[in-house]
CSV table of C-alpha atoms in Angstrom, one decimal:
chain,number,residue,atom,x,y,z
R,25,UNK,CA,87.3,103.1,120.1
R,26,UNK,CA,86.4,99.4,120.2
R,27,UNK,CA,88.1,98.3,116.9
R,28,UNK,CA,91.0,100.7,117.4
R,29,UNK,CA,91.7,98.4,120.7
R,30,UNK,CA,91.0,95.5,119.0
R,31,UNK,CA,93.5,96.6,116.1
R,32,UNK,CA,96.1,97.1,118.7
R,33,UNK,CA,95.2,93.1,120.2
R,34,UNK,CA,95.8,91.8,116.8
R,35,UNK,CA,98.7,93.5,116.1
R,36,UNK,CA,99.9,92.5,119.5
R,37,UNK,CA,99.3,88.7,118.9
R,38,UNK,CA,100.6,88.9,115.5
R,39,UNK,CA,103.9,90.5,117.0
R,40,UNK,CA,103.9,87.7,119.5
R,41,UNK,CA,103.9,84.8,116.7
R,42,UNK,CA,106.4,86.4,114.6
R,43,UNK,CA,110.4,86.6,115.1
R,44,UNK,CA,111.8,89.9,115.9
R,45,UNK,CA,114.2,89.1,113.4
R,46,UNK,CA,111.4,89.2,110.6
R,47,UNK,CA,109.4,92.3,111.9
R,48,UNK,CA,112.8,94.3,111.9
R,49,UNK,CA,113.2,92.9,108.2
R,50,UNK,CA,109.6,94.0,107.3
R,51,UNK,CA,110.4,97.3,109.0
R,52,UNK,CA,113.6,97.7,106.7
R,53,UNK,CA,112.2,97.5,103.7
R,54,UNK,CA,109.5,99.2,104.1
R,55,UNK,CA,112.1,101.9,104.7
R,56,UNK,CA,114.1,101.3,101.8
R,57,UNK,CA,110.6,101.3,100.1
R,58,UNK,CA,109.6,104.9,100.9
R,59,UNK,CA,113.1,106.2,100.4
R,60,UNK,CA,113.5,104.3,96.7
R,61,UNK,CA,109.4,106.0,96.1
R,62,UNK,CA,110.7,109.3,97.1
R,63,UNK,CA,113.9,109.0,95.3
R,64,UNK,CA,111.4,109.2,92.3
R,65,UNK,CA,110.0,112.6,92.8
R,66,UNK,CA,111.4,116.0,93.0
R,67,UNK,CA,112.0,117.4,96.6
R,68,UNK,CA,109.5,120.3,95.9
R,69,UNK,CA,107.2,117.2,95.1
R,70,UNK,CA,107.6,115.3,98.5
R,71,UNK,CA,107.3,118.4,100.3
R,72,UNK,CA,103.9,119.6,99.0
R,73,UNK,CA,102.6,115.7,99.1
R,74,UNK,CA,103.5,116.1,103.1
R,75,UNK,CA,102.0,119.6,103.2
R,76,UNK,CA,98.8,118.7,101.4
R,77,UNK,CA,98.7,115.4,103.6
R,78,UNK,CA,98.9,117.4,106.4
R,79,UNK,CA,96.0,119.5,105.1
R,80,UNK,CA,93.9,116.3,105.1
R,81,UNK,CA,94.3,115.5,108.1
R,82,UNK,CA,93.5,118.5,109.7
R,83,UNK,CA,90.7,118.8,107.5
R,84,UNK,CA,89.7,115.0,109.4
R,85,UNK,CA,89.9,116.4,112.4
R,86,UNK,CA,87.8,119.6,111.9
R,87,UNK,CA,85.3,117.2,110.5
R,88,UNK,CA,85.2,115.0,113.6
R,89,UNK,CA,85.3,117.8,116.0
R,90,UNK,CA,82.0,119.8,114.0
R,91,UNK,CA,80.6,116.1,114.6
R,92,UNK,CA,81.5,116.3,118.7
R,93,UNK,CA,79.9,119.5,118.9
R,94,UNK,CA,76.9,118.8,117.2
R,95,UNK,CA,76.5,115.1,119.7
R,96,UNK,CA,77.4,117.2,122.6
R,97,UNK,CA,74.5,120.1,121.4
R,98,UNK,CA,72.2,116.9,120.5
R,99,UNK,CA,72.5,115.6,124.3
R,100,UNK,CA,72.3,118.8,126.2
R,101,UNK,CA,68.9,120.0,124.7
């Protein structure tokens, strides 16, 4: 939790020091980026990389929760 707030300080000073005009720019093309990446790949491709990313992800979290339960089973007994 700690880094993830510090993260969010960082990001928040760096956003302070830099132009809106320059994070919208950034934001743009990365974009443009993703769109000219995808435009490489069959749809059928782009679809099963999101499905399978969404697999991993869920797959994260059922590894994190297994953790939580076995902490809160540690602490009760």
């Amino acid at each position: 939790m700690a880094e993830r707030a510090e993260g969010e300080e960082f990001r928040e000073r760096f956003r302070k020091h830099m132009p809106k005009e320059v994070h919208d720019h950034f934001k743009a093309a990365r974009e443009e980026m993703r769109k000219s990446v995808e435009a490489l790949f069959p749809p059928e491709f782009v679809a099963h990389r999101k499905a399978a990313r969404r697999e991993m992800l869920l797959a994260a979290r059922s590894l994190i929760d297994h953790a939580l339960e076995r902490m809160a089973k540690s602490d009760a007994g």
